[in-house]
MMTF fields as JSON, N, C-alpha, C and O atoms, coordinates in Angstrom:
{
  "mmtfVersion": "1.0.0",
  "mmtfProducer": "UNKNOWN",
  "numBonds": 475,
  "numAtoms": 476,
  "numGroups": 119,
  "numChains": 1,
  "numModels": 1,
  "chainsPerModel": [1],
  "groupsPerChain": [119],
  "chainIdList": ["A"],
  "bondAtomList": [4, 2, 8, 6, 12, 10, 16, 14, 20, 18, 24, 22, 28, 26, 32, 30, 36, 34, 40, 38, 44, 42, 48, 46, 52, 50, 56, 54, 60, 58, 64, 62, 68, 66, 72, 70, 76, 74, 80, 78, 84, 82, 88, 86, 92, 90, 96, 94, 100, 98, 104, 102, 108, 106, 112, 110, 116, 114, 120, 118, 124, 122, 128, 126, 132, 130, 136, 134, 140, 138, 144, 142, 148, 146, 152, 150, 156, 154, 160, 158, 164, 162, 168, 166, 172, 170, 176, 174, 180, 178, 184, 182, 188, 186, 192, 190, 196, 194, 200, 198, 204, 202, 208, 206, 212, 210, 216, 214, 220, 218, 224, 222, 228, 226, 232, 230, 236, 234, 240, 238, 244, 242, 248, 246, 252, 250, 256, 254, 260, 258, 264, 262, 268, 266, 272, 270, 276, 274, 280, 278, 284, 282, 288, 286, 292, 290, 296, 294, 300, 298, 304, 302, 308, 306, 312, 310, 316, 314, 320, 318, 324, 322, 328, 326, 332, 330, 336, 334, 340, 338, 344, 342, 348, 346, 352, 350, 356, 354, 360, 358, 364, 362, 368, 366, 372, 370, 376, 374, 380, 378, 384, 382, 388, 386, 392, 390, 396, 394, 400, 398, 404, 402, 408, 406, 412, 410, 416, 414, 420, 418, 424, 422, 428, 426, 432, 430, 436, 434, 440, 438, 444, 442, 448, 446, 452, 450, 456, 454, 460, 458, 464, 462, 468, 466, 472, 470],
  "bondOrderList": [1, 1, 1, 1, 1, 1, 1, 1, 1, 1, 1, 1, 1, 1, 1, 1, 1, 1, 1, 1, 1, 1, 1, 1, 1, 1, 1, 1, 1, 1, 1, 1, 1, 1, 1, 1, 1, 1, 1, 1, 1, 1, 1, 1, 1, 1, 1, 1, 1, 1, 1, 1, 1, 1, 1, 1, 1, 1, 1, 1, 1, 1, 1, 1, 1, 1, 1, 1, 1, 1, 1, 1, 1, 1, 1, 1, 1, 1, 1, 1, 1, 1, 1, 1, 1, 1, 1, 1, 1, 1, 1, 1, 1, 1, 1, 1, 1, 1, 1, 1, 1, 1, 1, 1, 1, 1, 1, 1, 1, 1, 1, 1, 1, 1, 1, 1, 1, 1],
  "groupList": [{"groupName": "UNK", "atomNameList": ["N", "CA", "C", "O"], "elementList": ["N", "C", "C", "O"], "formalChargeList": [0, 0, 0, 0], "bondAtomList": [1, 0, 2, 1, 3, 2], "bondOrderList": [1, 1, 2], "singleLetterCode": "X", "chemCompType": "L-PEPTIDE LINKING"}],
  "groupTypeList": [0, 0, 0, 0, 0, 0, 0, 0, 0, 0, 0, 0, 0, 0, 0, 0, 0, 0, 0, 0, 0, 0, 0, 0, 0, 0, 0, 0, 0, 0, 0, 0, 0, 0, 0, 0, 0, 0, 0, 0, 0, 0, 0, 0, 0, 0, 0, 0, 0, 0, 0, 0, 0, 0, 0, 0, 0, 0, 0, 0, 0, 0, 0, 0, 0, 0, 0, 0, 0, 0, 0, 0, 0, 0, 0, 0, 0, 0, 0, 0, 0, 0, 0, 0, 0, 0, 0, 0, 0, 0, 0, 0, 0, 0, 0, 0, 0, 0, 0, 0, 0, 0, 0, 0, 0, 0, 0, 0, 0, 0, 0, 0, 0, 0, 0, 0, 0, 0, 0],
  "groupIdList": [1, 2, 3, 4, 5, 6, 7, 8, 9, 10, 11, 12, 13, 14, 15, 16, 17, 18, 19, 20, 21, 22, 23, 24, 25, 26, 27, 28, 29, 30, 31, 32, 33, 34, 35, 36, 37, 38, 39, 40, 41, 42, 43, 44, 45, 46, 47, 48, 49, 50, 51, 52, 53, 54, 55, 56, 57, 58, 59, 60, 61, 62, 63, 64, 65, 66, 67, 68, 69, 70, 71, 72, 73, 74, 75, 76, 77, 78, 79, 80, 81, 82, 83, 84, 85, 86, 87, 88, 89, 90, 91, 92, 93, 94, 95, 96, 97, 98, 99, 100, 101, 102, 103, 104, 105, 106, 107, 108, 109, 110, 111, 112, 113, 114, 115, 116, 117, 118, 119],
  "secStructList": [7, 7, 7, 7, 7, 7, 7, 2, 2, 2, 2, 2, 2, 2, 2, 2, 2, 2, 2, 2, 2, 2, 2, 2, 2, 2, 6, 7, 7, 2, 2, 2, 2, 2, 2, 2, 2, 6, 6, 1, 7, 6, 6, 6, 1, 3, 3, 3, 3, 3, 3, 3, 1, 1, 7, 6, 6, 2, 2, 2, 2, 2, 2, 2, 2, 2, 2, 6, 6, 7, 7, 3, 3, 3, 3, 3, 6, 6, 7, 7, 2, 2, 2, 2, 2, 6, 1, 3, 3, 3, 3, 3, 3, 3, 3, 7, 7, 1, 1, 7, 6, 6, 1, 6, 6, 7, 7, 7, 7, 7, 2, 2, 2, 2, 2, 2, 2, 2, 7],
  "xCoordList": [-57.03, -57.994, -59.133, -59.542, -59.633, -60.747, -62.045, -62.09, -63.081, -64.376, -65.423, -65.73, -65.97, -66.968, -68.191, -68.073, -69.344, -70.566, -71.195, -71.472, -71.416, -72.033, -73.141, -73.079, -74.149, -75.199, -74.699, -73.746, -75.355, -74.978, -75.113, -74.295, -76.136, -76.336, -75.193, -74.733, -74.723, -73.635, -72.331, -71.493, -72.147, -70.945, -70.963, -69.932, -72.123, -72.244, -71.971, -71.307, -72.479, -72.212, -70.72, -70.165, -70.068, -68.623, -67.876, -66.953, -68.267, -67.617, -67.828, -66.907, -69.04, -69.325, -68.488, -67.97, -68.354, -67.539, -66.086, -65.435, -65.571, -64.19, -63.99, -62.98, -64.955, -64.843, -64.883, -64.079, -65.798, -65.885, -64.606, -64.15, -64.031, -62.758, -61.668, -60.863, -61.642, -60.667, -60.853, -59.883, -62.103, -62.371, -61.945, -61.454, -62.128, -61.742, -60.229, -59.746, -59.47, -58.01, -57.49, -56.399, -58.27, -57.837, -58.442, -58.16, -59.287, -59.944, -60.776, -60.834, -61.42, -62.19, -63.642, -63.892, -64.598, -65.993, -66.4, -65.687, -67.554, -67.991, -68.185, -67.854, -68.719, -68.929, -67.594, -67.463, -66.614, -65.291, -64.653, -64.037, -64.805, -64.278, -64.882, -64.163, -66.22, -66.878, -66.438, -66.237, -66.286, -65.856, -64.45, -64.188, -63.556, -62.193, -62.129, -61.41, -62.875, -62.764, -63.302, -62.908, -64.198, -64.725, -63.662, -63.819, -62.587, -61.51, -60.312, -59.348, -60.36, -59.217, -59.312, -60.399, -58.139, -58.153, -58.475, -58.505, -58.709, -59.045, -57.883, -58.108, -56.66, -55.514, -55.338, -54.94, -55.621, -55.422, -56.645, -56.579, -57.749, -59.017, -59.128, -58.954, -59.412, -59.641, -60.804, -61.841, -60.616, -61.645, -61.792, -60.896, -62.951, -63.221, -63.041, -63.626, -62.242, -62.057, -62.982, -62.998, -63.743, -64.6, -63.997, -63.955, -63.525, -62.951, -64.072, -64.682, -64.327, -65.473, -65.048, -64.21, -65.638, -65.398, -66.521, -66.673, -67.297, -68.386, -69.737, -70.686, -69.842, -71.1, -72.125, -71.786, -73.365, -74.438, -74.738, -75.502, -74.159, -74.441, -73.342, -73.48, -72.272, -71.14, -71.555, -71.165, -72.34, -72.764, -73.748, -73.743, -74.582, -75.501, -74.725, -75.041, -73.715, -72.887, -72.216, -72.201, -71.66, -71.006, -71.998, -71.673, -73.197, -74.198, -74.551, -74.667, -74.721, -75.065, -73.936, -74.194, -72.705, -71.562, -71.541, -71.33, -71.759, -71.763, -72.919, -72.785, -74.057, -75.184, -74.843, -75.487, -73.826, -73.342, -72.275, -71.624, -72.107, -71.117, -69.697, -68.83, -69.476, -68.149, -67.699, -68.406, -66.53, -66.006, -65.554, -64.849, -65.955, -65.519, -65.307, -65.841, -64.525, -64.247, -64.396, -64.062, -64.9, -64.962, -63.698, -63.265, -63.115, -61.924, -62.163, -62.943, -61.507, -61.524, -60.829, -59.927, -61.253, -60.578, -59.141, -58.351, -58.8, -57.447, -56.565, -55.472, -57.04, -56.294, -54.919, -54.769, -53.949, -52.577, -52.455, -53.086, -51.655, -51.425, -50.866, -51.173, -50.05, -49.453, -50.524, -50.407, -51.57, -52.646, -53.411, -53.723, -53.709, -54.413, -53.56, -54.077, -52.257, -51.348, -51.255, -50.842, -51.631, -51.608, -52.707, -52.68, -53.674, -54.826, -54.75, -54.076, -55.458, -55.529, -56.739, -57.84, -56.513, -57.602, -57.896, -56.988, -59.18, -59.612, -60.341, -60.506, -60.78, -61.446, -61.427, -61.328, -61.525, -61.615, -62.795, -62.897, -63.685, -64.829, -64.609, -64.339, -64.722, -64.626, -66.047, -66.794, -66.422, -67.775, -67.74, -67.202, -68.315, -68.217, -68.821, -69.526, -68.527, -69.036, -69.657, -69.82, -70.003, -70.689, -69.784, -70.282, -68.473, -67.558, -67.247, -67.158, -67.088, -66.601, -65.104, -64.424, -64.594, -63.149, -62.367, -61.162, -63.036, -62.377, -62.422, -61.76, -63.195, -63.268, -61.948, -61.285, -61.589, -60.39, -60.619, -61.654, -59.663, -59.764, -60.567, -60.758, -61.043, -61.787, -60.848, -59.673, -61.351, -60.479, -60.077, -60.859, -58.867, -58.346, -57.613, -57.067, -57.609, -56.832, -55.36, -55.01, -54.508, -53.074, -52.495, -53.007, -51.441, -50.798, -50.343, -50.37, -49.925, -49.494, -50.667, -50.481, -51.861, -53.038, -53.367, -53.697, -53.285, -53.527, -52.543, -52.932, -51.283, -50.292, -50.661, -50.556, -51.095, -51.504, -52.696, -52.74, -53.658, -54.831, -54.425, -54.958, -53.492, -53.048, -52.348, -52.387, -51.711, -50.996, -52.0, -51.629],
  "yCoordList": [-95.533, -96.241, -95.307, -94.45, -95.486, -94.684, -95.455, -96.67, -94.764, -95.402, -94.595, -93.465, -95.168, -94.485, -95.382, -96.607, -94.785, -95.532, -94.975, -93.779, -95.838, -95.44, -96.413, -97.581, -95.95, -96.847, -97.54, -97.089, -98.638, -99.36, -98.459, -98.534, -97.604, -96.705, -95.716, -95.449, -95.166, -94.188, -94.857, -94.233, -96.123, -96.854, -97.083, -96.959, -97.412, -97.631, -96.331, -96.339, -95.221, -93.918, -93.622, -93.101, -93.949, -93.74, -94.572, -94.073, -95.837, -96.7, -96.157, -96.167, -95.684, -95.114, -93.858, -93.647, -93.031, -91.817, -92.164, -91.512, -93.192, -93.618, -94.091, -93.769, -94.859, -95.333, -94.166, -94.112, -93.236, -92.082, -91.256, -90.744, -91.128, -90.42, -91.156, -90.53, -92.487, -93.287, -93.109, -92.921, -93.169, -93.024, -91.654, -91.535, -90.619, -89.28, -89.152, -88.403, -89.878, -89.804, -90.594, -90.319, -91.586, -92.396, -91.918, -92.483, -90.861, -90.309, -91.366, -91.39, -92.242, -93.338, -93.191, -92.892, -93.398, -93.345, -94.717, -95.703, -94.77, -95.99, -97.149, -98.287, -96.882, -97.961, -98.563, -99.782, -97.709, -98.202, -99.005, -100.044, -98.514, -99.232, -100.63, -101.61, -100.72, -102.02, -102.942, -104.138, -102.387, -103.195, -103.751, -104.93, -102.896, -103.339, -104.27, -105.269, -103.95, -104.743, -106.157, -107.067, -106.347, -107.69, -108.606, -109.827, -108.036, -108.83, -109.0, -109.676, -108.396, -108.444, -109.622, -110.108, -110.074, -111.02, -110.231, -109.0, -110.913, -110.224, -109.41, -108.486, -109.721, -109.003, -107.629, -106.689, -107.49, -106.218, -105.328, -104.179, -105.846, -105.123, -104.187, -104.631, -102.908, -102.012, -102.54, -102.935, -102.541, -103.122, -102.391, -101.679, -102.595, -102.163, -103.392, -104.439, -103.275, -104.37, -104.126, -103.035, -105.139, -105.054, -105.955, -107.175, -105.348, -106.119, -106.446, -105.554, -107.736, -108.215, -108.517, -109.386, -107.788, -107.994, -108.819, -108.818, -109.513, -110.33, -109.664, -110.096, -108.631, -107.906, -108.741, -109.511, -108.586, -109.272, -108.582, -109.113, -107.418, -106.642, -106.721, -106.11, -107.444, -107.473, -107.906, -107.283, -108.966, -109.454, -108.488, -108.333, -107.845, -106.846, -105.656, -105.156, -105.205, -104.096, -104.491, -103.708, -105.706, -106.172, -106.202, -105.78, -106.699, -106.749, -105.355, -105.137, -104.411, -103.04, -102.399, -101.684, -102.645, -102.112, -102.708, -101.991, -104.016, -104.682, -104.22, -104.172, -103.88, -103.362, -102.034, -101.637, -101.344, -100.105, -100.387, -99.47, -101.675, -102.111, -101.817, -101.458, -101.973, -101.802, -103.178, -103.843, -103.591, -104.882, -104.789, -103.852, -105.753, -105.765, -107.199, -108.146, -107.332, -108.625, -108.496, -107.464, -109.553, -109.632, -110.303, -111.321, -109.732, -110.296, -110.38, -109.606, -111.298, -111.352, -110.105, -109.565, -109.655, -108.502, -108.834, -107.935, -110.103, -110.537, -110.721, -111.28, -110.252, -110.389, -109.725, -108.705, -110.316, -109.779, -108.656, -108.701, -107.666, -106.535, -107.01, -106.435, -108.052, -108.562, -109.037, -108.833, -109.674, -110.152, -108.973, -108.984, -107.973, -106.799, -106.03, -105.492, -105.975, -105.215, -105.822, -105.138, -107.083, -107.72, -107.194, -107.444, -106.468, -105.978, -104.467, -103.773, -103.976, -102.532, -101.981, -101.886, -101.622, -101.151, -99.686, -98.857, -99.374, -97.985, -97.509, -96.306, -98.457, -98.113, -99.33, -100.469, -99.064, -100.118, -99.78, -98.669, -100.754, -100.591, -101.501, -102.691, -100.946, -101.729, -102.037, -101.132, -103.311, -103.718, -104.266, -105.348, -103.521, -103.816, -105.135, -105.79, -105.51, -106.746, -106.498, -105.35, -107.57, -107.426, -106.992, -106.57, -107.087, -106.734, -105.242, -104.622, -104.691, -103.32, -103.345, -104.307, -102.305, -102.251, -102.199, -102.45, -101.878, -101.781, -103.09, -103.202, -104.1, -105.382, -106.129, -106.076, -106.82, -107.647, -108.779, -109.445, -108.991, -110.038, -109.662, -110.495, -108.425, -107.989, -107.963, -107.622, -108.319, -108.311, -106.886, -105.944, -106.761, -105.476, -105.67, -106.74, -104.638, -104.647, -104.52, -103.77, -105.251, -105.208, -103.834, -103.153, -103.428, -102.142, -102.046, -100.965, -103.178, -103.159, -102.858, -102.195, -103.34, -103.037, -101.562, -100.928, -100.985, -99.549, -98.743, -97.761, -99.146, -98.438, -98.507, -97.516, -99.691, -99.857, -98.966, -98.36, -98.879, -98.031, -96.565, -95.818, -96.15, -94.761, -94.365, -93.202, -95.332, -95.049, -94.768, -94.502],
  "zCoordList": [-39.349, -40.169, -40.553, -39.771, -41.76, -42.25, -42.021, -42.214, -41.618, -41.408, -42.16, -41.78, -43.223, -44.034, -44.162, -44.141, -44.291, -44.56, -45.828, -45.919, -46.795, -48.057, -48.388, -48.003, -49.091, -49.572, -50.837, -51.473, -51.188, -52.409, -53.625, -54.542, -53.645, -54.787, -54.916, -56.027, -53.802, -53.893, -54.299, -54.949, -53.924, -54.331, -55.844, -56.505, -56.384, -57.827, -58.578, -59.614, -58.06, -58.69, -58.647, -59.614, -57.537, -57.424, -58.463, -59.108, -58.63, -59.62, -61.028, -61.845, -61.313, -62.629, -62.855, -63.952, -61.835, -61.937, -62.211, -63.026, -61.533, -61.759, -63.194, -63.819, -63.721, -65.099, -66.07, -67.001, -65.873, -66.771, -66.723, -67.746, -65.534, -65.402, -66.178, -66.868, -66.065, -66.798, -68.3, -69.034, -68.755, -70.187, -70.697, -71.82, -69.883, -70.331, -70.462, -71.311, -69.63, -69.734, -70.923, -71.421, -71.387, -72.531, -73.843, -74.9, -73.783, -74.976, -75.703, -76.933, -74.922, -75.483, -75.024, -73.856, -75.932, -75.488, -74.954, -75.144, -74.282, -73.607, -74.578, -74.246, -75.78, -76.75, -77.191, -77.296, -77.445, -77.849, -76.717, -76.954, -75.482, -74.314, -74.221, -74.03, -74.36, -74.265, -75.396, -75.183, -76.601, -77.747, -77.49, -77.729, -77.005, -76.741, -75.54, -75.568, -74.482, -73.264, -73.445, -72.716, -74.408, -74.643, -75.238, -75.215, -75.77, -76.368, -75.444, -75.802, -74.262, -73.356, -72.399, -72.089, -71.936, -70.835, -69.573, -69.599, -68.499, -67.258, -66.706, -65.925, -67.081, -66.539, -67.17, -66.482, -68.451, -69.116, -69.13, -69.567, -68.659, -68.696, -67.488, -66.353, -67.714, -66.568, -65.732, -66.266, -64.43, -63.585, -62.258, -61.804, -61.659, -60.298, -59.42, -59.693, -58.373, -57.422, -56.23, -55.662, -55.861, -54.685, -53.626, -53.788, -52.53, -51.433, -50.45, -49.861, -50.287, -49.51, -48.076, -47.834, -47.129, -45.706, -45.076, -43.855, -45.882, -45.379, -45.472, -44.818, -46.265, -46.411, -47.148, -48.046, -46.768, -47.489, -48.809, -49.614, -49.052, -50.259, -51.317, -52.377, -51.067, -52.004, -53.409, -54.397, -53.493, -54.814, -55.462, -56.683, -54.674, -55.212, -55.769, -56.848, -55.037, -55.513, -56.829, -57.779, -56.884, -58.112, -59.274, -60.384, -59.016, -60.082, -60.578, -61.783, -59.659, -60.049, -60.848, -61.817, -60.459, -61.203, -62.606, -63.584, -62.707, -64.016, -64.888, -66.11, -64.282, -65.056, -65.722, -66.694, -65.194, -65.803, -66.862, -67.362, -67.197, -68.188, -67.722, -68.519, -66.433, -65.846, -65.363, -64.606, -65.802, -65.384, -63.931, -63.558, -63.113, -61.719, -61.256, -61.835, -60.211, -59.597, -58.094, -57.512, -57.47, -56.018, -55.507, -56.045, -54.474, -53.836, -52.339, -51.784, -51.702, -50.246, -49.709, -50.349, -48.535, -47.931, -47.561, -47.272, -47.568, -47.229, -48.47, -48.381, -49.61, -50.866, -50.726, -50.054, -51.359, -51.347, -52.372, -53.428, -52.064, -52.966, -54.304, -55.348, -54.27, -55.507, -56.485, -57.693, -55.953, -56.831, -57.436, -58.626, -56.634, -57.158, -58.153, -59.132, -57.91, -58.774, -60.179, -61.116, -60.335, -61.655, -62.569, -63.774, -62.009, -62.76, -62.923, -62.162, -63.934, -64.167, -63.402, -63.943, -62.142, -61.282, -61.555, -61.611, -61.723, -61.872, -60.622, -60.415, -59.785, -58.529, -57.616, -58.072, -56.314, -55.309, -54.408, -53.887, -54.232, -53.34, -52.14, -52.298, -50.957, -49.731, -49.284, -48.914, -49.317, -48.952, -47.536, -47.298, -46.593, -45.164, -44.755, -45.523, -43.522, -42.955, -41.595, -41.18, -40.9, -39.618, -38.469, -37.425, -38.638, -37.555, -37.568, -38.627, -36.402, -36.292, -36.56, -36.204, -37.177, -37.432, -36.134, -36.126, -35.039, -33.739, -32.959, -31.927, -33.427, -32.738, -32.876, -33.912, -31.808, -31.861, -32.859, -32.822, -33.739, -34.744, -35.973, -36.859, -36.049, -37.237, -38.443, -38.303, -39.616, -40.809, -41.197, -41.07, -41.661, -42.113, -43.436, -43.708, -44.239, -45.475, -45.094, -44.182, -45.791, -45.472, -45.817, -46.705, -45.125, -45.435, -46.897, -47.484, -47.484, -48.89, -49.838, -50.858, -49.507, -50.331, -50.21, -51.212, -48.991, -48.831, -49.678, -50.31, -49.695, -50.518, -51.993, -52.716, -52.434, -53.833, -54.158, -55.229, -53.249, -53.461, -53.538, -54.359, -52.696, -52.688, -53.984, -54.387, -54.631, -55.88, -56.945, -58.088]
}
């Protein structure tokens, strides 16, 4: 298991970097992306997925990402890989909770979600 600690600001910078990387691979500027993304359904729209482990900052992180004009959705940390795979994910943010990953019964991302993230 990986254990990382990041501030909300560094997570937002990471999401912005992922979007800029995505835009560079599609040869699209940010204005064109926003114009096109406003016409897409949620399934075809590139998005950042925020997996919520019970953090008090999950909604703040989502708001900060959206303020950068990046589409994002909050998901439970128990979300199934199949549900995430239906979307065009450009980044995944893991928003921590009060439990230690080493505590018995602490929530964990399923192995299938880890495989999807690695792809």
